[in-house]
XYZ file of C-alpha atoms in Angstrom:
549
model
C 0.000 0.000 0.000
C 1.399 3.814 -0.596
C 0.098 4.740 2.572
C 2.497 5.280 5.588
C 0.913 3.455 8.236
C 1.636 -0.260 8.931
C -1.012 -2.205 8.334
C -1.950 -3.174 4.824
C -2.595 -0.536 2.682
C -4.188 -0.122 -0.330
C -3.095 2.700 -2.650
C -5.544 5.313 -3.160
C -4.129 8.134 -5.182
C -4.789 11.612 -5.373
C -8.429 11.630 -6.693
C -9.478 13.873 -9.887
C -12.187 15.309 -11.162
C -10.896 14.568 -14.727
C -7.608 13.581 -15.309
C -7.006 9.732 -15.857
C -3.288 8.770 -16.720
C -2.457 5.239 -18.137
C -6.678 4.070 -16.364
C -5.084 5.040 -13.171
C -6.768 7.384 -11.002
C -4.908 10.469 -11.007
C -2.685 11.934 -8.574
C -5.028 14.249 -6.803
C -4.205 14.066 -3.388
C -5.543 10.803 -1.994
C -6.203 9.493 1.802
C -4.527 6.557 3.051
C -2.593 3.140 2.567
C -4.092 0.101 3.057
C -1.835 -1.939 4.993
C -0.694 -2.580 8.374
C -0.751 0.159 11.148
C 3.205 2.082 11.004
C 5.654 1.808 14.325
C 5.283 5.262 15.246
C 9.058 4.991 16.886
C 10.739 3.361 13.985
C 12.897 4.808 11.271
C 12.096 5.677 8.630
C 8.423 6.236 9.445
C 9.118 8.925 11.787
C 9.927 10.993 8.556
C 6.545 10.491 7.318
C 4.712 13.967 7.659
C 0.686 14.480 6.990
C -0.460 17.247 4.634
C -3.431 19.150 5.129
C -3.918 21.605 1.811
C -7.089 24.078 1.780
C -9.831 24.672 4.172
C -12.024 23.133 5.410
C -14.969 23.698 2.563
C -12.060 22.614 0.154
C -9.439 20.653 1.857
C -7.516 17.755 0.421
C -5.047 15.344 2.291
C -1.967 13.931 1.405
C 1.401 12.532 2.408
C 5.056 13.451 2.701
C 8.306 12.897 4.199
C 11.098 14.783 5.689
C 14.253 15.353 3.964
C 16.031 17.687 6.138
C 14.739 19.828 9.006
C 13.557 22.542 7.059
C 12.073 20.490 3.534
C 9.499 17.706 3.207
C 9.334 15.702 -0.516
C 5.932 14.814 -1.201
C 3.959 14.742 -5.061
C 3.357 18.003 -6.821
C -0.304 16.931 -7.530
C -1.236 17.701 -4.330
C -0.667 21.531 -4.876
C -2.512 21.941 -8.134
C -5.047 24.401 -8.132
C -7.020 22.581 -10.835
C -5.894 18.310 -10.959
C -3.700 17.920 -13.594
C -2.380 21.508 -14.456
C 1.458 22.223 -13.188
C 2.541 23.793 -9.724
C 4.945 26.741 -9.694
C 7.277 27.128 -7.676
C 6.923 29.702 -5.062
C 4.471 30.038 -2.122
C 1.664 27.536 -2.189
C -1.909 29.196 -3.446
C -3.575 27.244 -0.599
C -2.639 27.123 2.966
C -1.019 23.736 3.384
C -0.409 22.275 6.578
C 2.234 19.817 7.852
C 2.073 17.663 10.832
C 5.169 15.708 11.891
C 4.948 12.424 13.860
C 5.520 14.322 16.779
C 2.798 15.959 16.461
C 4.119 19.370 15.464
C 2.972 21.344 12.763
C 4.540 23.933 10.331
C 3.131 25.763 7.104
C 4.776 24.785 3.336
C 5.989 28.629 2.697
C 7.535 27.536 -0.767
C 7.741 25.069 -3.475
C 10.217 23.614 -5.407
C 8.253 21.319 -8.578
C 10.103 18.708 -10.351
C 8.658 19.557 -14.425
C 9.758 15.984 -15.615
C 7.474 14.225 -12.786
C 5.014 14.333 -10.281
C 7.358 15.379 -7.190
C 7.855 18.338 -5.558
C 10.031 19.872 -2.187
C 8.410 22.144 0.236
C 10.047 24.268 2.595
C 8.604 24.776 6.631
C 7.842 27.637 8.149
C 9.373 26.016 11.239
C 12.187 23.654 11.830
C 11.506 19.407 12.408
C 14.834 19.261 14.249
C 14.442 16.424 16.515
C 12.812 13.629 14.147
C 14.843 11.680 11.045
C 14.979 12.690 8.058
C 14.278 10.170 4.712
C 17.579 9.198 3.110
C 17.405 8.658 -1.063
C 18.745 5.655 -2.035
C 21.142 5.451 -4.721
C 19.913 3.435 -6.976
C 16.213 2.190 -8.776
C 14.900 -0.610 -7.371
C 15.123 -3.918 -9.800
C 12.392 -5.307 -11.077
C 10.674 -7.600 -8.693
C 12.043 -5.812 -5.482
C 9.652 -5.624 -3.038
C 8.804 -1.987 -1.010
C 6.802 -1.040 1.772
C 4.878 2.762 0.913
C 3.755 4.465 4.268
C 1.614 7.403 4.407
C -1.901 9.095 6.146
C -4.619 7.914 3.726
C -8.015 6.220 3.298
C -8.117 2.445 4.462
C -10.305 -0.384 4.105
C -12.411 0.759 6.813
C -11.562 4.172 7.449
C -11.875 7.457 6.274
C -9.494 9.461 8.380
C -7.386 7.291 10.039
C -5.701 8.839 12.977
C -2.395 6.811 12.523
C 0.010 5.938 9.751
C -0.118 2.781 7.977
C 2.041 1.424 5.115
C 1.137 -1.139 2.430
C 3.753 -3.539 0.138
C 4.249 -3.612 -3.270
C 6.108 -5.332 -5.964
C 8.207 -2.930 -8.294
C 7.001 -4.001 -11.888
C 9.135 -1.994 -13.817
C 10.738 1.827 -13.769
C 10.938 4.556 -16.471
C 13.396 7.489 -16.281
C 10.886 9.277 -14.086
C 8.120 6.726 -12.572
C 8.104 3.062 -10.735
C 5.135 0.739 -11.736
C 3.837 -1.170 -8.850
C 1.504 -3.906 -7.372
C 0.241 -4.212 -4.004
C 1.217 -7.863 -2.346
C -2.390 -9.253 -1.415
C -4.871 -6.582 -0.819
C -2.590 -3.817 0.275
C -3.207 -0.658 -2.140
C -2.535 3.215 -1.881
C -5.665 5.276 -1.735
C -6.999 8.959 -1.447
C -4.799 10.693 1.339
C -1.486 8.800 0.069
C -0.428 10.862 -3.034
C 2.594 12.019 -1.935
C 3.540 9.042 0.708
C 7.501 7.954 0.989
C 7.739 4.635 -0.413
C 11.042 2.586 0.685
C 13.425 -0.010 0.045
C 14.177 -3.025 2.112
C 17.125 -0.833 3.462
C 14.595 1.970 4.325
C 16.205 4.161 2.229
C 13.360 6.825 0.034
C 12.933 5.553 -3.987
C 10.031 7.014 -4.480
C 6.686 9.163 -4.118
C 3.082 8.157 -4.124
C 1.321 9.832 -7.811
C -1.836 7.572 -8.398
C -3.432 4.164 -8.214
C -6.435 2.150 -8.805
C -7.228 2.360 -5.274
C -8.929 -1.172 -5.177
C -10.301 -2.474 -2.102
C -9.892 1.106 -0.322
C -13.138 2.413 1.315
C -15.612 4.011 -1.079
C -14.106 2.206 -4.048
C -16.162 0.807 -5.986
C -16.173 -3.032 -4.618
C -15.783 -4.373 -8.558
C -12.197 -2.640 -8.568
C -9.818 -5.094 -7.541
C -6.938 -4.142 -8.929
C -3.637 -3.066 -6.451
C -1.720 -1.599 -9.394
C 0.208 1.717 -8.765
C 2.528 4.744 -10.272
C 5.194 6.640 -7.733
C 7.601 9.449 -8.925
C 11.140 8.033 -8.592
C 13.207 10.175 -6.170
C 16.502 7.599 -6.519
C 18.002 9.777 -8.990
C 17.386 12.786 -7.374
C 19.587 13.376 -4.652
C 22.066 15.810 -6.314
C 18.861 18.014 -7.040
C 17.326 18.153 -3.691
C 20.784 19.061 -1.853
C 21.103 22.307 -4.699
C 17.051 23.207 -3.140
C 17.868 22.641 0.025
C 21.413 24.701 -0.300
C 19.184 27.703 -0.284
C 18.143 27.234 3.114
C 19.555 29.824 5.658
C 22.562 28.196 8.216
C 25.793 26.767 7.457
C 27.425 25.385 4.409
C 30.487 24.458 3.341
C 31.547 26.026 0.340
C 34.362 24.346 -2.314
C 35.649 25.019 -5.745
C 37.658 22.940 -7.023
C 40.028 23.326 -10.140
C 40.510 20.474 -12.796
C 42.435 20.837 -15.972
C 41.596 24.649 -17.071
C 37.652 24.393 -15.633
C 36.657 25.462 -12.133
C 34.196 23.866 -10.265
C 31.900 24.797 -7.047
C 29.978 22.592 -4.894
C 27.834 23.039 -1.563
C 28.431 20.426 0.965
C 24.969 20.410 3.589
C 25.147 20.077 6.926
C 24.181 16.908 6.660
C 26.870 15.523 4.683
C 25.136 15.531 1.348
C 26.309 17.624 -1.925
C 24.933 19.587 -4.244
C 25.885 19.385 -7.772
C 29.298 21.032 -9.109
C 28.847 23.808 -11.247
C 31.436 24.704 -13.688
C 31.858 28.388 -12.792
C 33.444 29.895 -15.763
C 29.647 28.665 -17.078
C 28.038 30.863 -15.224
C 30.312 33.826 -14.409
C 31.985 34.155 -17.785
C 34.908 32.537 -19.823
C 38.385 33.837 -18.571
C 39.713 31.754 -21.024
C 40.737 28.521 -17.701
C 41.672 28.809 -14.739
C 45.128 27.376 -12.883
C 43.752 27.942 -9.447
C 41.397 29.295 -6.905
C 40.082 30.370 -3.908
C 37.092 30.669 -2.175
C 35.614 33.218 0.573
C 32.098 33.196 2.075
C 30.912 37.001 3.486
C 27.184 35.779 5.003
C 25.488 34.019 2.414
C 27.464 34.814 -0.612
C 30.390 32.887 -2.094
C 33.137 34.696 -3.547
C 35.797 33.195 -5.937
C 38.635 34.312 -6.624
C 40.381 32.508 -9.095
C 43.887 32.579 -11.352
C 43.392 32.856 -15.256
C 45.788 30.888 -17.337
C 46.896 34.324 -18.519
C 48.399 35.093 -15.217
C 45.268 37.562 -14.395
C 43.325 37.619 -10.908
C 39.574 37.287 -11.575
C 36.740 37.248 -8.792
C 33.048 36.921 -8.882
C 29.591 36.320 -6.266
C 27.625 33.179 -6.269
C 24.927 34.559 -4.477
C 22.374 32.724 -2.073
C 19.996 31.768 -5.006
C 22.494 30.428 -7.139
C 22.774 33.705 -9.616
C 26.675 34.295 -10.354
C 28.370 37.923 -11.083
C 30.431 38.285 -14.086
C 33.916 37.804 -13.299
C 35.866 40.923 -12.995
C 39.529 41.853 -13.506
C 41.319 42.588 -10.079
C 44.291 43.792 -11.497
C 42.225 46.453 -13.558
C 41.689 48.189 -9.719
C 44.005 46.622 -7.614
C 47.024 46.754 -10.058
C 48.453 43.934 -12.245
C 51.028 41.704 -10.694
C 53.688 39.272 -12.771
C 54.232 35.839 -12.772
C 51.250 35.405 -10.590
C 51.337 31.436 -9.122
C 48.894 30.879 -5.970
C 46.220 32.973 -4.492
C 44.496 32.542 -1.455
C 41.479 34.689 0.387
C 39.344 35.306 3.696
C 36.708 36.908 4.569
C 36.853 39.333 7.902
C 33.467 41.052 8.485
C 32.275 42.180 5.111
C 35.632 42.631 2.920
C 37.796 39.757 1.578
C 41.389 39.576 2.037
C 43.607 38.118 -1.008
C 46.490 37.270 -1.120
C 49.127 36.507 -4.129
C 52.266 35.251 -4.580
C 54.083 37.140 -8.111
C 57.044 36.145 -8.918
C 57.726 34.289 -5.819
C 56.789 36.899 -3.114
C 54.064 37.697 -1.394
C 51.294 40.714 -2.092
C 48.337 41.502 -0.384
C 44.702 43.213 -1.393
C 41.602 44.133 0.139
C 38.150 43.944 -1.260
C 36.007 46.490 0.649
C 32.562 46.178 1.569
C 31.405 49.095 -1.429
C 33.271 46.190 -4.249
C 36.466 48.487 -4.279
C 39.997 46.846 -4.036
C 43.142 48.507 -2.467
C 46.014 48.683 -4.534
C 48.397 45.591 -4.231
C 51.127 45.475 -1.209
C 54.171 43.681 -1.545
C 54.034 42.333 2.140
C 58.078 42.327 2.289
C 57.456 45.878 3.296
C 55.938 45.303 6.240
C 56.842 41.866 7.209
C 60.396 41.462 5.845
C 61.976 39.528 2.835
C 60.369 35.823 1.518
C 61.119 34.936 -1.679
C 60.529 31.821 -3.636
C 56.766 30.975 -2.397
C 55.634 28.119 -3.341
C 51.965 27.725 -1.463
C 50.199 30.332 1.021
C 47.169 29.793 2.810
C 44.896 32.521 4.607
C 42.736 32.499 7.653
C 40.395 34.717 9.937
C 40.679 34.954 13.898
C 38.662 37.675 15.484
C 39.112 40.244 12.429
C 42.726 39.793 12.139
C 44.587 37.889 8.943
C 46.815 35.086 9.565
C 49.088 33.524 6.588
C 51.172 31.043 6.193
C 53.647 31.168 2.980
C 55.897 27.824 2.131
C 59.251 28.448 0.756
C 62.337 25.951 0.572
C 59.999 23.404 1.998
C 59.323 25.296 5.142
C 56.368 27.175 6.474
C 56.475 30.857 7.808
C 53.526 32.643 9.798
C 52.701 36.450 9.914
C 49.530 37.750 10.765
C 47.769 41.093 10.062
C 45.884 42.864 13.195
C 42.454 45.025 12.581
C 44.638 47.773 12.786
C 46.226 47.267 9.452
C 50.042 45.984 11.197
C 52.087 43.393 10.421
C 54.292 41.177 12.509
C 57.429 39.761 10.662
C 57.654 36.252 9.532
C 58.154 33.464 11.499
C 59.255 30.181 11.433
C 56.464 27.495 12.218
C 58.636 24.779 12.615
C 60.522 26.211 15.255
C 57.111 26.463 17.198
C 55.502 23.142 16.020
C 58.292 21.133 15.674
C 60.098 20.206 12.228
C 58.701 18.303 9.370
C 59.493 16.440 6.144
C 59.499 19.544 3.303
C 56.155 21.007 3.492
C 54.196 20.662 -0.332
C 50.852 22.513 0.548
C 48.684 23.657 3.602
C 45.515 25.404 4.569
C 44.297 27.003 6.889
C 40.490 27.661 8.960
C 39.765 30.157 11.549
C 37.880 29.735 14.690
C 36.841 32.759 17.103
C 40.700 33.786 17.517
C 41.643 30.073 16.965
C 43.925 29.421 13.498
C 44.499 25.799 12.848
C 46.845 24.669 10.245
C 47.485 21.799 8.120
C 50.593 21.053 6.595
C 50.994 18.460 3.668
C 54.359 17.588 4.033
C 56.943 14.435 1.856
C 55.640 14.752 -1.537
C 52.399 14.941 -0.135
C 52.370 11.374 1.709
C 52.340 12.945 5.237
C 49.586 15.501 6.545
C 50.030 17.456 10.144
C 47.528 19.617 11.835
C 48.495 22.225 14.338
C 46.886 25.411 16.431
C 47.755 28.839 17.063
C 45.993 30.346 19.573
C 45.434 34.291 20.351
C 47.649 34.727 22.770
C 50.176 33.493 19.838
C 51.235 29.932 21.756
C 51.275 27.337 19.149
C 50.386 23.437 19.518
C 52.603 20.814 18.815
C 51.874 19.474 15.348
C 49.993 16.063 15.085
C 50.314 13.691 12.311
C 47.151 12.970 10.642
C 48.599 10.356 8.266
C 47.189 7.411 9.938
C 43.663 9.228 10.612
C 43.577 9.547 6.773
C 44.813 6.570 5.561
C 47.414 6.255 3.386
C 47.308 8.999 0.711
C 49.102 11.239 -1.356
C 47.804 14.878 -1.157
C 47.895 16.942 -4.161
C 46.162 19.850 -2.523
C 44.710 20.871 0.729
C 41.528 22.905 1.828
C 40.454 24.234 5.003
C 37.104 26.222 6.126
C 35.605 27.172 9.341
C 31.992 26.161 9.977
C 29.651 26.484 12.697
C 30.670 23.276 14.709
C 34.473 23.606 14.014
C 36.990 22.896 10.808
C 36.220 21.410 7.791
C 39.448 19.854 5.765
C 39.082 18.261 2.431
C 42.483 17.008 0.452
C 42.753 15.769 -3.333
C 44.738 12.729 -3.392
C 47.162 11.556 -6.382
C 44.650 9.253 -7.310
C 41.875 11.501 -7.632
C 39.858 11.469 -5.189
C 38.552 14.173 -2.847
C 38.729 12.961 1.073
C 36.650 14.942 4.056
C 37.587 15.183 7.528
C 36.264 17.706 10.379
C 36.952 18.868 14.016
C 34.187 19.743 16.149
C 35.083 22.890 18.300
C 34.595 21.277 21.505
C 36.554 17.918 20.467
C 40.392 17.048 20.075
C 39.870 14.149 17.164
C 38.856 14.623 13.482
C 36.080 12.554 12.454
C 36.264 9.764 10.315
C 37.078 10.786 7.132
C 34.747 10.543 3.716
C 36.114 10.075 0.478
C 34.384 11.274 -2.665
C 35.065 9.083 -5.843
C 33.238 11.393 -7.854
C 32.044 15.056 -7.689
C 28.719 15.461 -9.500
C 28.964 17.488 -12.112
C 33.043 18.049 -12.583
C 34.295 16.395 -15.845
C 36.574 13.502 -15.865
C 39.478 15.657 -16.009
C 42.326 15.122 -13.309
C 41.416 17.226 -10.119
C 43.868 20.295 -8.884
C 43.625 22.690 -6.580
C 40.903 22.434 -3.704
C 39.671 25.450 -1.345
C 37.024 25.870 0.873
C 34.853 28.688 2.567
C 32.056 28.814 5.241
C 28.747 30.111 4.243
C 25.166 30.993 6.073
């Protein structure tokens, strides 16, 4: 049954006043599963929401599931003014009401339709935190798999049933944007359903209630037997609903990454997920490649700041709603440098601090809050002689600028105060303790906390340290064994609401997570990413990351 209760359901789809698809009864929004009564306490049916659309002279009912605290995924049909006509996105035209298996209740405030099939996301007026979310699965179910649909709907006996019940099916066959289904014995979605999650044996979401014959649910006609079903597939849809749900306010974890001459950005959720990459020269104009990158985040925009294969610095705004700015030339304000090789930036408050390292040394800019830059400063001046720079890395603690700039394998430290002073260079090794030649680092800020990797031996060893404010540094602490054995190409580091994110492309081409919560001492277990949706096959470069609201 599509409903999401557990007892045997039948699937009753969304009834309409016209529309018939394939003899099936179209997905207005239907009642409830026939099927067994749901475990209220048991995952995944604790992500199973209710749906109230309309008032009470012209209500409909319909089910849902949670896919993050803030979005439900549940069928589009339910919102159409008139059954069968398209939903746009935005606010819905009727009131539609959620309520969680807790009990609590939010408002959809805006929708997000799928054109290609009956699905769409809503966002809540108020957060689920507390309750599970529905996790996508990966992959279509094969053809004979069996599933188990929960949701709110008509049953055999009742109209409004007051608990969740779920129904199972047999997956018949699958389509690039629909499952074909069969309830097992009498179970069968029905009115109230449309829209209920329906799961694999790993409980993992593959797809969403659209319509049914409804036979054997209550006020069916008693000469309709028939079980069969149609669900929107949500399997391939996980990339999708992690770019929606990037536009949800709180933190993210901004990347671009650089392959061949092509940059890439990505969104990683607070959940672990990630959005698509996005090629950005695509979107923000061709600069004819990019060599490398960096990224800042200044609330909820993203700026880039990226190296042009002709030696120009180019930067640009992803902003909140996934609109890019057209890069612009730095050097055309900020002044043209030479033999420009790395570039690394920061936000502090609302400007971005860049650096660049020209023809070995180090310069410095400033992006001011009005989209002005201050002319390039060769930081020499001010914080004495490094030549022959290799790698420099930027970070934010309380306002002030911290870099670190590698040359002749070692790593030196000067920091920039709100005031606009520098200190001189020093020598990190002498307060970490030495290391193999240093290839790459990164670093994160947090409060007046820097923390700073170090890829070190032809990228086969990795080291993390801390500076604090007071200017007392950690001892460094190998990381190699946390990550496994790898070969780091490139190192990124970004500063998130529950600590430090790192990420580090390996040799082999692969992009591998780790974090540090602020209150803990040990990075997580670390993630590796095979693949990055959306980036070309290309070998991968350069990585940097960026904290965003």
């Amino acid at each position: 049954m599509l409903a999401p209760r557990l007892r045997p359901a039948r699937i009753v789809g969304l009834l309409s006043a016209t529309a018939v698809v394939a003899g099936l009864v179209s997905a207005a929004p239907a009642l409830a599963l026939i099927g067994p009564e749901a475990p209220a306490d048991q995952y995944p049916y604790k992500s199973v929401v209710k749906l109230a659309i309309g008032d009470e002279g012209n209500s409909r009912g319909c089910s849902g599931a949670l896919l993050d605290d803030n979005w439900i995924i549940t069928a589009a049909s339910c919102f159409a003014a008139t059954p069968g006509t398209s939903v746009p996105a935005g606010k819905p035209a009727l009131k539609s009401t959620v309520t969680l298996a807790d009990g609590r209740t939010a408002e959809v405030v805006h929708l997000v339709p799928r054109t290609d099939r009956d699905l769409v996301l809503g966002r809540l007026s108020a957060s689920a935190a507390g309750l599970p979310w529905a996790r996508i699965s990966q992959a279509a179910p094969a053809t004979g798999a069996e599933l188990t649909s929960a949701g709110w709907g008509r049953t055999k006996t009742e109209w409004l049933p007051g608990k969740l019940h779920t129904g199972t099916f047999t997956t018949n066959a699958s389509d690039a944007g629909t499952l074909t289904l069969t309830g097992k014995g009498t179970d069968s979605v029905c009115k109230g359903d449309t829209g209920g999650a329906l799961f694999n044996a790993a409980g993992q979401l593959v797809g969403i209630n659209s319509r049914s014959w409804q036979g054997g649910c209550l006020g069916t006609p008693a000469t309709e037997t028939r079980t069969g079903a149609i669900s929107a597939r949500a399997d391939d849809l996980k990339v999708w609903a992690a770019e929606v749900r990037s536009a949800t306010p709180g933190w993210k974890t901004e990347a671009v990454v650089q392959a061949g001459t092509s940059l890439y950005q990505g969104i990683k959720l607070p959940d672990g997920s990630w959005t698509g990459f996005t090629d950005v020269q695509s979107k923000a104009g061709d600069i004819g490649g990019v060599r490398t990158a960096a990224v800042a985040g200044i609330n909820d925009d993203t700026h880039v700041v990226a190296l042009g294969t002709n030696g120009r610095i180019y930067h640009t705004v992803r902003k909140a709603d996934g609109t890019w700015q057209n890069f612009g030339d730095v050097g055309g304000e900020a002044g043209v440098l030479a033999n420009v090789t790395q570039v690394s930036a920061v936000s502090t408050g609302t400007e971005i601090q860049v650096v660049a390292v020209s023809n070995g040394k180090v310069f410095h800019t400033v992006r001011r809050a009005n989209g002005t830059w201050a002319p390039f400063g060769d930081v020499a001046s001010v914080s004495g002689p490094l030549s022959g720079v290799t790698s420099i890395a930027t970070a934010n603690t309380g306002g002030e600028l911290q870099v670190i700039a590698v040359t002749g394998g070692k790593a030196y430290h000067a920091l920039r105060a709100t005031t606009g002073h520098w200190t001189v260079w020093g020598d990190v090794a002498a307060a970490t303790g030495a290391t193999g030649p240093v290839t790459s680092v990164a670093m994160a800020g947090t409060s007046t906390v820097a923390h700073i990797v170090l890829v070190t031996d032809n990228g086969t060893r990795q080291y993390h340290a801390i500076r604090q404010g007071s200017g007392a540094w950690s001892p460094l602490r190998e990381l190699t064994a946390h990550l496994g054995n790898i070969t780091v190409k490139s190192v990124g580091a970004a500063s998130v609401e529950r600590g430090v994110e790192l990420a580090f492309v390996t040799s082999d081409n692969r992009v591998v997570q780790t974090s540090r919560n602020n209150a803990g001492v040990i990075f997580t277990n670390p993630v590796t990413l095979a693949v990055l949706p959306g980036v070309a096959a290309t070998p991968l470069g350069s990585i940097a990351l960026a904290g965003t609201l």
